[in-house]
CSV table of C-alpha atoms and ligand atoms in Angstrom, one decimal:
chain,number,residue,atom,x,y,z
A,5,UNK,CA,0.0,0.0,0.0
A,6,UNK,CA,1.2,3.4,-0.7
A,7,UNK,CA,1.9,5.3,2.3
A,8,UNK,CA,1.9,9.3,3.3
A,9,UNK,CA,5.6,9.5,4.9
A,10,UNK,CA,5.4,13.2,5.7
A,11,UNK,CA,4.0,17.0,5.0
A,12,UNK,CA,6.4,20.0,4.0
A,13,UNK,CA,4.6,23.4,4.0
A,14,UNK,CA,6.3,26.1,2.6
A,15,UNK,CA,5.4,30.2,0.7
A,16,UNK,CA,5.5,30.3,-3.0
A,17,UNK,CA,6.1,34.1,-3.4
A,18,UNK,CA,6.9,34.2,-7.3
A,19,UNK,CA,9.7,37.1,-6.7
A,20,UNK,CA,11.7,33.9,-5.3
A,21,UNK,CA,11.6,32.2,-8.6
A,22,UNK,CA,12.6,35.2,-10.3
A,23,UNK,CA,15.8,35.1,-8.0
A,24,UNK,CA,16.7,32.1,-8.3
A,25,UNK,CA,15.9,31.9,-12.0
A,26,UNK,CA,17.9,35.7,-12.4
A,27,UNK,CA,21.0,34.2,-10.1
A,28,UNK,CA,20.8,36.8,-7.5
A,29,UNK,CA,20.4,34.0,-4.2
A,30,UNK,CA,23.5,35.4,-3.1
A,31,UNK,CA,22.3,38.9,-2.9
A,32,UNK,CA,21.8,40.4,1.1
A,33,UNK,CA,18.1,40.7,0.5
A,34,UNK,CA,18.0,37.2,-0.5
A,35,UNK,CA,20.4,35.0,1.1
A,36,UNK,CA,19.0,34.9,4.2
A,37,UNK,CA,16.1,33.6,2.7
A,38,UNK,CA,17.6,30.7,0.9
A,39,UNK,CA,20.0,30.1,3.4
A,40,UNK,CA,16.5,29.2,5.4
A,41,UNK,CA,15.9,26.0,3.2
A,42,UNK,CA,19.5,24.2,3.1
A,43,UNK,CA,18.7,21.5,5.2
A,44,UNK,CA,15.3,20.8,3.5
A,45,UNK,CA,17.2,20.4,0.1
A,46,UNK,CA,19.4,17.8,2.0
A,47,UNK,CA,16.5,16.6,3.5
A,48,UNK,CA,14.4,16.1,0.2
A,49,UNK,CA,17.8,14.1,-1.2
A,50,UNK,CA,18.0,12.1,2.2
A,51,UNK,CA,13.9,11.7,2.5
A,52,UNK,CA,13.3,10.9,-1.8
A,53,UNK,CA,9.8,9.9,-2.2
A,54,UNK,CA,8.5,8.1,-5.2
A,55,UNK,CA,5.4,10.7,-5.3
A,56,UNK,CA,4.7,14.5,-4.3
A,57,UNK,CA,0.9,15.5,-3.6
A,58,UNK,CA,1.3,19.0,-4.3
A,59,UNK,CA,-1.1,21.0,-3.0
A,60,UNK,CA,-0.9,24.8,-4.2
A,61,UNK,CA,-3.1,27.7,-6.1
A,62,UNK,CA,-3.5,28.8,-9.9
A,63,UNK,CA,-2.9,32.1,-10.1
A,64,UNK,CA,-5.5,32.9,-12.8
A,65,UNK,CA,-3.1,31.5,-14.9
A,66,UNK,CA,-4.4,28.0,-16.0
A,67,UNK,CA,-7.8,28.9,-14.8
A,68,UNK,CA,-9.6,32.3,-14.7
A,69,UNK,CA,-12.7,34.0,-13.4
A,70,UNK,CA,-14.2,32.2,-16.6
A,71,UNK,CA,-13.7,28.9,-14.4
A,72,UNK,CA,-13.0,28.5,-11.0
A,73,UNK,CA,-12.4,25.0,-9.7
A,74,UNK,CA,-12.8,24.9,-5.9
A,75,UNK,CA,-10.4,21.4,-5.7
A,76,UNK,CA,-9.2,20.5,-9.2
A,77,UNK,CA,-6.0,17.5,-9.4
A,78,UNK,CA,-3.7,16.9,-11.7
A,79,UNK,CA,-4.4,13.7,-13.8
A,80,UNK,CA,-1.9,13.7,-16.5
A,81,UNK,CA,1.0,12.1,-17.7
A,82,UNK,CA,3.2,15.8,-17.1
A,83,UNK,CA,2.5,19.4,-16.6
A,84,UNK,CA,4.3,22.4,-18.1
A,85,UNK,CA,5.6,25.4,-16.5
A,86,UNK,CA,3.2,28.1,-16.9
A,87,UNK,CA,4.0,31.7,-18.7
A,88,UNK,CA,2.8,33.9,-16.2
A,89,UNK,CA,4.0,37.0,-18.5
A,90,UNK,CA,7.5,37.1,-18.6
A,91,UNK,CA,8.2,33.7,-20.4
A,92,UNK,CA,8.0,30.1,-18.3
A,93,UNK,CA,10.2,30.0,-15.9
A,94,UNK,CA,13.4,27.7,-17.2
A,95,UNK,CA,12.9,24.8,-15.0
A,96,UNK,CA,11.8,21.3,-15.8
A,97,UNK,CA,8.5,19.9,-16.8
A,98,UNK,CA,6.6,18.5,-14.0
A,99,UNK,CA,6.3,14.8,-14.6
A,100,UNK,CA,2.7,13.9,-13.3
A,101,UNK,CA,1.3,10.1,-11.8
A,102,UNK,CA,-2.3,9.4,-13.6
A,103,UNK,CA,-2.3,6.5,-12.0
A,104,UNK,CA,-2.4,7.6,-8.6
A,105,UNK,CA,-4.0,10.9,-9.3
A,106,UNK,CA,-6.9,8.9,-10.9
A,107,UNK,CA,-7.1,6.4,-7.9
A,108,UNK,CA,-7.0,9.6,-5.3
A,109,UNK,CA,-9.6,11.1,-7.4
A,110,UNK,CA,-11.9,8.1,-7.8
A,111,UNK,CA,-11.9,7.3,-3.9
A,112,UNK,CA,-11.8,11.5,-2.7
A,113,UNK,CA,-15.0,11.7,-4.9
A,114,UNK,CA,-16.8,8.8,-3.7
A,115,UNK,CA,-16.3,10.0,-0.3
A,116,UNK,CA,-18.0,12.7,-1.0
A,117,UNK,CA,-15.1,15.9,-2.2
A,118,UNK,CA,-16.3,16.6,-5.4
A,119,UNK,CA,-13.0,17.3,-7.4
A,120,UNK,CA,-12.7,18.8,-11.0
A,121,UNK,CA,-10.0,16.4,-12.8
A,122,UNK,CA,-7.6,18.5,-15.2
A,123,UNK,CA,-6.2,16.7,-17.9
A,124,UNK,CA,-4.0,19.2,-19.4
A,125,UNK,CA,-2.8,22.8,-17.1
A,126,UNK,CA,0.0,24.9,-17.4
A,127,UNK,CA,1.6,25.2,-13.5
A,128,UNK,CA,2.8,28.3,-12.2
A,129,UNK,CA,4.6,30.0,-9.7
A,130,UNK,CA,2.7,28.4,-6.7
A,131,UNK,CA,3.4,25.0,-7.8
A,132,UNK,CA,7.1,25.7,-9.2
A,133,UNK,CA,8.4,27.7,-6.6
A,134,UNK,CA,8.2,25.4,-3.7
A,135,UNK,CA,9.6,22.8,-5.8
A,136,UNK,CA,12.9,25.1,-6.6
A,137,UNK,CA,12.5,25.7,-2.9
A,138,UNK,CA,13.0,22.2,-1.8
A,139,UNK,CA,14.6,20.2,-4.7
A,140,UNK,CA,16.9,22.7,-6.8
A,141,UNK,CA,21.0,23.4,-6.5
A,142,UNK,CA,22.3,24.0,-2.5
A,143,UNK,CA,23.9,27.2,-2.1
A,144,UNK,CA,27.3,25.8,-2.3
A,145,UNK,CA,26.6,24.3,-5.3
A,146,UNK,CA,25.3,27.5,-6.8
A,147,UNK,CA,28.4,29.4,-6.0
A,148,UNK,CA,30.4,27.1,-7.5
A,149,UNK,CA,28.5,27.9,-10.5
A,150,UNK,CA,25.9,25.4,-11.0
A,151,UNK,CA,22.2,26.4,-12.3
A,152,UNK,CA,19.8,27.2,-9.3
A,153,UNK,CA,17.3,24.5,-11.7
A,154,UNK,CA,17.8,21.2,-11.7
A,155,UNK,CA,17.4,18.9,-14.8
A,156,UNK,CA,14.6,17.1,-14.1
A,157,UNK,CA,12.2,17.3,-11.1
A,158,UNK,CA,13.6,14.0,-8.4
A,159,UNK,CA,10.1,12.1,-8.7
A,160,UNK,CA,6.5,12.5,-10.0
A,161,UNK,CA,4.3,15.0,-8.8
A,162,UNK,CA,0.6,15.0,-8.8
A,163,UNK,CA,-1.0,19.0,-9.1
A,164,UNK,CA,-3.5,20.1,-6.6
A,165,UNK,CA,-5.1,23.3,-7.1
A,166,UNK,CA,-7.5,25.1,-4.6
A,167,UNK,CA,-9.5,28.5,-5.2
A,168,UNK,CA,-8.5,31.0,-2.6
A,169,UNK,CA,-8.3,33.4,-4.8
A,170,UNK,CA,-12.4,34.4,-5.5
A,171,UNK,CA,-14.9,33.7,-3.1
A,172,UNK,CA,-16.6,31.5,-1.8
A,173,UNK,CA,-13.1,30.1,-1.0
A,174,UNK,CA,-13.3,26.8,0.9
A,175,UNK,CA,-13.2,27.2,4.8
A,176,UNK,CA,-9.9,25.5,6.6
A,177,UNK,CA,-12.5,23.3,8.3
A,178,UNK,CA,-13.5,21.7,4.3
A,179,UNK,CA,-9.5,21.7,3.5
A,180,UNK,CA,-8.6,19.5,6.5
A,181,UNK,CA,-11.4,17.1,6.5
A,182,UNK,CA,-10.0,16.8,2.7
A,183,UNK,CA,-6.7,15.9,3.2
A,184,UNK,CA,-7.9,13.2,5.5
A,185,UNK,CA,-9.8,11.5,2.4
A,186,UNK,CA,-6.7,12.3,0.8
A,187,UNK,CA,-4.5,10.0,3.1
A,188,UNK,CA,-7.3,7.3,2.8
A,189,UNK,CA,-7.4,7.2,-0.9
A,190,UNK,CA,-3.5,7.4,-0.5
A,191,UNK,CA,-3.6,4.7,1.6
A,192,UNK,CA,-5.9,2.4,-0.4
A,193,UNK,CA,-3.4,2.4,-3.6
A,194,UNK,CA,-2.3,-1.0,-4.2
A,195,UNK,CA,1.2,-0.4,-4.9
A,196,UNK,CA,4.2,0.3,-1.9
A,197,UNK,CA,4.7,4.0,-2.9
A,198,UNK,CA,6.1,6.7,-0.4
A,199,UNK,CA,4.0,9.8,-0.6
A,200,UNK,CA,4.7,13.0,0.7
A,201,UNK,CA,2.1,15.8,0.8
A,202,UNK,CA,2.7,19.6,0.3
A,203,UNK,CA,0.6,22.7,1.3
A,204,UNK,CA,1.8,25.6,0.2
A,205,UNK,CA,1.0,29.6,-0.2
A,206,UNK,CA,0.9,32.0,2.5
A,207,UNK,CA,1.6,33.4,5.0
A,208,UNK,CA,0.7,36.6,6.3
A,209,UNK,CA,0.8,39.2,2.7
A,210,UNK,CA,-1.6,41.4,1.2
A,211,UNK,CA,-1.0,42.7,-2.4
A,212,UNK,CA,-3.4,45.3,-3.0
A,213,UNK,CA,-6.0,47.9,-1.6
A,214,UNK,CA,-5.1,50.0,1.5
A,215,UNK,CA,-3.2,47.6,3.7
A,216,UNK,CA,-0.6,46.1,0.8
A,217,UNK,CA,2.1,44.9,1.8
A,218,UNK,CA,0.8,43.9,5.5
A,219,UNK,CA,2.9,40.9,7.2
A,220,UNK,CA,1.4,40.0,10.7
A,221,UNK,CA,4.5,38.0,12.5
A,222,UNK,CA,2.5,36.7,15.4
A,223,UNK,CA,-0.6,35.1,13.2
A,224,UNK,CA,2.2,33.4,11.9
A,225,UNK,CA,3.9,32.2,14.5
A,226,UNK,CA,1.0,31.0,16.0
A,227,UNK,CA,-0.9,29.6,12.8
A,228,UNK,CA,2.7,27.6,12.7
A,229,UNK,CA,2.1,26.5,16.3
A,230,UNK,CA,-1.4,25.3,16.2
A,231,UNK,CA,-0.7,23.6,12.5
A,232,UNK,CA,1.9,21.3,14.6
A,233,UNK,CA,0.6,21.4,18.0
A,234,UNK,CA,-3.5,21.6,17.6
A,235,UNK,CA,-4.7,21.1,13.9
A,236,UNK,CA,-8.1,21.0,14.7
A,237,UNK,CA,-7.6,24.0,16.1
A,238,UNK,CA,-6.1,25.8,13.2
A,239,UNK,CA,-8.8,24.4,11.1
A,240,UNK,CA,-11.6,26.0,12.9
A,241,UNK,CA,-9.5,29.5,11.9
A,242,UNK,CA,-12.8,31.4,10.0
A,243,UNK,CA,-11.8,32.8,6.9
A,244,UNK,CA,-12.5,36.4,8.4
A,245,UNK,CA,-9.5,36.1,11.0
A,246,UNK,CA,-7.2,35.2,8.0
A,247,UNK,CA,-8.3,38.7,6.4
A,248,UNK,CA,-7.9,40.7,9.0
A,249,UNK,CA,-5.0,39.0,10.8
A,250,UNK,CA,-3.0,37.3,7.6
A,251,UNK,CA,-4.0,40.0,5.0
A,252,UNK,CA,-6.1,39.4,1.9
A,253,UNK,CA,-3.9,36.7,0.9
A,254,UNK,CA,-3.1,35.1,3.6
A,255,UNK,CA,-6.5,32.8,3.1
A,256,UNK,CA,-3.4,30.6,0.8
A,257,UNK,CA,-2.6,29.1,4.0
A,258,UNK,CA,-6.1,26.8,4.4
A,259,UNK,CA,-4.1,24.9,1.7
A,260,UNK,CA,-1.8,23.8,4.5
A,261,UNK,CA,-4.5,22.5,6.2
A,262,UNK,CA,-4.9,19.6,3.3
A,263,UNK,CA,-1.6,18.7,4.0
A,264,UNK,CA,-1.6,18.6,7.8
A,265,UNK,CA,-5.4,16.8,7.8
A,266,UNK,CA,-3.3,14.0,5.7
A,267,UNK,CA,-1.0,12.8,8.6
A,268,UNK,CA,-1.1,9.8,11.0
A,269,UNK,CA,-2.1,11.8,14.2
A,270,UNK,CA,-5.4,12.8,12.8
A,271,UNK,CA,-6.6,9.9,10.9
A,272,UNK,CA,-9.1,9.2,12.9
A,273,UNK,CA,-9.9,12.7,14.1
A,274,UNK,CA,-14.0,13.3,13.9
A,275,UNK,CA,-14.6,17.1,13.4
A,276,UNK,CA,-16.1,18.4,16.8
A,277,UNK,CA,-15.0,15.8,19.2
A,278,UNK,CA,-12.8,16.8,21.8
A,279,UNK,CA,-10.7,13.3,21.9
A,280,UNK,CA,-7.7,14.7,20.4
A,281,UNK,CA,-7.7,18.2,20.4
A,282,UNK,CA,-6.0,20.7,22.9
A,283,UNK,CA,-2.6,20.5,24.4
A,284,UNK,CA,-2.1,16.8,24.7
A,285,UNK,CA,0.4,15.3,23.0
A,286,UNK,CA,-0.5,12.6,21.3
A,287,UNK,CA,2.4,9.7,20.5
A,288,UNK,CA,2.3,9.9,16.9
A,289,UNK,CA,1.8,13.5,16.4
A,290,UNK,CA,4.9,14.4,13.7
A,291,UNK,CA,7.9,15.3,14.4
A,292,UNK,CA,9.2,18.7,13.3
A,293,UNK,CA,12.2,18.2,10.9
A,294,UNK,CA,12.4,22.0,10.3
A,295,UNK,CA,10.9,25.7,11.0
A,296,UNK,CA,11.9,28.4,9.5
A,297,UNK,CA,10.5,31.9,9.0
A,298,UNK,CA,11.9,35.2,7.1
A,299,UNK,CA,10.4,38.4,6.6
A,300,UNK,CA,10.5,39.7,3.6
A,301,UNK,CA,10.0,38.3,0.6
A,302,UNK,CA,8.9,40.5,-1.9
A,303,UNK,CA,5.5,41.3,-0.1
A,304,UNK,CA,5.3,38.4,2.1
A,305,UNK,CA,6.3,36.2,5.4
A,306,UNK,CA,7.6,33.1,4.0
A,307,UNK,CA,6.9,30.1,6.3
A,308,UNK,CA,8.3,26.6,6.1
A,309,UNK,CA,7.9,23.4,7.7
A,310,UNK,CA,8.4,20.1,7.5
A,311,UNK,CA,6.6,17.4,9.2
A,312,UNK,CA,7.8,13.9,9.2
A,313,UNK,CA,5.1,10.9,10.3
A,314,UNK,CA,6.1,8.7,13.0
B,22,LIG,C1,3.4,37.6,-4.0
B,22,LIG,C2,3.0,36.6,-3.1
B,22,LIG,C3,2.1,35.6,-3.6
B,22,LIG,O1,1.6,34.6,-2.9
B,22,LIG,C4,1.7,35.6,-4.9
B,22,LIG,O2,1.0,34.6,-5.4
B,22,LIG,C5,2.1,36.7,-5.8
B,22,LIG,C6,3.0,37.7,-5.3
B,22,LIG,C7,4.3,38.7,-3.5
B,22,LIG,O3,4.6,38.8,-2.3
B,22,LIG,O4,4.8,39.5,-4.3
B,23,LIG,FE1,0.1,33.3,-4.1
């Protein structure tokens, strides 16, 4: 059976790509930031799955207010990087799984999350940057001259898009109960494949309208907190709190909540019960492999995590 090893969770600002793409990681503004995600590359080299469940949002790019999928997943054999107006970005095509995609979407359907399934979609930003974040060239490596890119992405990856970008936008609440049916369809594939699961976007940042450019460091700190500690918790976050206290496009980070409602400790967690929710620590809860938060990127907190299942 394929299995869900662990969650990473990291910002997908597209000003990132453009450094790394542009060669300027080594710049002040910027090397603190990728200095942030050394051990995750090592990590992703050490840790290899066979599969990525990448969870992320379209930009209007492959979609637009002329369709707006609330949960659509990537069900074909590869996926290319997405001209978002200044050319693709030069990194590799993302190589897709329809054979699990399919399977995930055949069993998240018949338990009731009705998903569009995408057979063809350009990928952009949200989906490329956390891969460069976590699988392209170390720092060393790009200082000894190497491209930031690598040449082809280290395993599969299946696309998962979510709308938060017009409302209605699901509510954290729909997003975790999700990634729970994810795990179980997951779970339910008969072949030995090890899965990770990615939720991405956020956190705190506001691009337009009066407060632009707002960053809220304790909302983020404690969204990270509850995420580890008390998912339920962070799930039950109303989508009004994330406007006011994350910015306008801070609602990216209910994406994170797919990821998180896919791991062991929460399984068998029944929305509204108190059995596992609170302070208690419960012996499989995930163990935090890294945390890591910079302010700024471009116009927003970057957050990372990684969660490994015991
Ligand atoms: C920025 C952040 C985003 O999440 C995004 O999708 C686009 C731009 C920014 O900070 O510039
Ligand atoms: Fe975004």
């Amino acid at each position: 059976m394929a299995k869900i090893t662990a969650s990473v969770f990291t910002s997908h600002v597209p000003a990132i790509g453009a450094a790394l793409d542009l060669g300027k990681t080594q710049e002040p503004y910027w090397q603190p930031l990728f200095a942030g995600y050394e051990y995750s590359k090592q990590w992703m080299k050490d840790n290899q799955p066979d599969v990525i469940f990448l969870v992320y949002n379209d930009h209007a790019t492959a979609f637009s207010l002329e369709m707006i999928p609330t949960f659509a997943i990537g069900t074909a054999a590869e996926f290319q990087p997405a001209d978002e107006g200044w050319g693709p970005r030069p990194v590799p095509k993302v190589i897709g799984h329809p054979d699990l995609a399919s399977h995930i979407a055949q069993s998240v359907i018949q338990d009731d999350f009705d998903l569009t399934i995408v057979n063809k979609m350009a990928v952009d930003h949200g989906l490329t940057v956390p891969l460069s974040l976590m699988c392209g060239a170390s720092m060393p490596e790009i200082a000894a001259g190497a491209k930031a890119a690598p040449v082809a992405w280290p395993c599969p990856v299946i696309p998962f898009a979510v709308n938060v970008v017009q409302y209605p936008v699901p509510s954290g609440r729909r997003c975790f109960e999700l990634g729970q049916a994810i795990r179980r369809a997951v779970e339910s594939f008969d072949e030995p494949l090890n899965v990770q699961i990615w939720g991405t976007g956020g956190m705190s940042h506001q691009l337009q309208g009066a407060r632009a450019g707002l960053i809220n460091k304790e909302f983020d700190a404690k969204f990270m907190d509850l995420l580890i500690n008390d998912p339920e918790k962070a799930a039950s976050i109303p989508h009004i709190d994330y406007v006011r206290e994350a910015g306008s496009e801070g609602i990216e980070l209910v994406m994170w909540l797919i990821a998180r409602g896919a791991m062991n400790d929460v399984v068998n967690e029944v929305w509204g019960s108190d059995k596992g929710a609170g302070s208690k620590v419960k012996s499989n809860a995930p163990v935090v492999k890294k945390r890591f938060y910079h302010v700024p990127a471009s116009n927003t907190a970057v957050g990372h995590l990684i969660l490994e299942n015991v």
